[in-house]
Amino acid sequence: MSMTKKKTSKDESLEWAKKAYAKLKESKNIKFRSKLEENIASLLEGLGISYQYESEKLSYTIEHNYTPDFVLPNYTYLEAKGYWAPEDRRKILNVKKSNPQIDLRMVFQAPYNTISKKSKTTYAMWCEKHAIPWTSYHNIPLDWLI
């Protein structure tokens, strides 16, 4: 899908530059992530070019393939998890978002473990928040399997 971007008018460019310069003046102690970024900022400033540093967030998508742990004859997908890492939770959300028609269910070794040491959210609570059916390994409902 191609997107055409409207050319920025001189007034819009000037307004953007004024805002960027004002923001730059406010935050003279910008913490750059690298020496290279710091050098580029110095170059821009030396040339009198206004800029904004890390002022926007742009979304992007990387396509991956997901291989469910178990596919049942009724096309229920079971994903088994002992430890459930943050990247695995993101993956499950993206799989559900990209494939809303699938019946994906989580089977946990310990569903009441928290998602991190600093969180009170358990694996079970996280699934409920995201409308993903879950169970513990010891309590898999028979109707999930047939």
Coordinates of C-alpha atoms in Angstrom, one line a residue, residues 55-113:
S55 CA 9.9 13.2 19.3
E56 CA 7.8 10.7 17.4
K57 CA 6.9 7.0 17.5
L58 CA 6.1 5.2 14.2
S59 CA 4.6 1.8 14.2
Y60 CA 5.9 -1.0 12.0
T61 CA 5.1 -4.6 11.3
I62 CA 7.5 -7.5 10.9
E63 CA 6.0 -10.6 9.4
H64 CA 6.8 -13.9 11.2
N65 CA 5.4 -17.4 11.2
Y66 CA 3.9 -18.9 14.3
T67 CA 4.0 -22.7 14.9
P68 CA 1.4 -23.7 17.5
D69 CA 2.4 -26.4 19.9
F70 CA -0.7 -28.5 19.2
V71 CA -3.4 -28.4 16.6
L72 CA -6.4 -30.6 17.4
P73 CA -8.8 -32.2 14.9
N74 CA -11.3 -29.5 15.7
Y75 CA -8.7 -26.8 14.8
T76 CA -8.3 -25.7 18.3
Y77 CA -4.7 -24.5 18.8
L78 CA -3.1 -25.2 22.2
E79 CA 0.0 -23.2 23.3
A80 CA 1.8 -24.7 26.2
K81 CA 3.8 -22.4 28.5
G82 CA 5.9 -23.0 31.6
Y83 CA 7.6 -19.6 31.8
W84 CA 5.8 -17.0 29.7
A85 CA 8.3 -14.3 28.5
P86 CA 7.2 -10.8 27.5
E87 CA 8.2 -11.5 23.9
D88 CA 6.0 -14.6 23.9
R89 CA 3.0 -12.6 25.1
R90 CA 3.6 -10.0 22.4
K91 CA 3.8 -12.9 19.8
I92 CA 0.5 -14.4 21.0
L93 CA -1.3 -11.0 20.8
N94 CA 0.1 -10.5 17.3
V95 CA -0.9 -14.0 16.2
K96 CA -4.5 -13.3 17.5
K97 CA -4.6 -9.9 15.8
S98 CA -3.4 -11.3 12.5
N99 CA -5.6 -14.4 12.7
P100 CA -8.8 -13.4 14.5
Q101 CA -10.6 -16.5 13.2
I102 CA -8.4 -19.0 15.1
D103 CA -9.3 -20.6 18.4
L104 CA -6.0 -20.3 20.3
R105 CA -5.9 -21.4 23.9
M106 CA -3.2 -21.3 26.5
V107 CA -2.2 -24.3 28.7
F108 CA 0.0 -23.2 31.6
Q109 CA 2.2 -25.2 34.0
A110 CA 1.5 -22.5 36.6
P111 CA -1.2 -20.0 35.5
Y112 CA -1.0 -18.0 38.7
N113 CA 2.6 -17.1 38.3

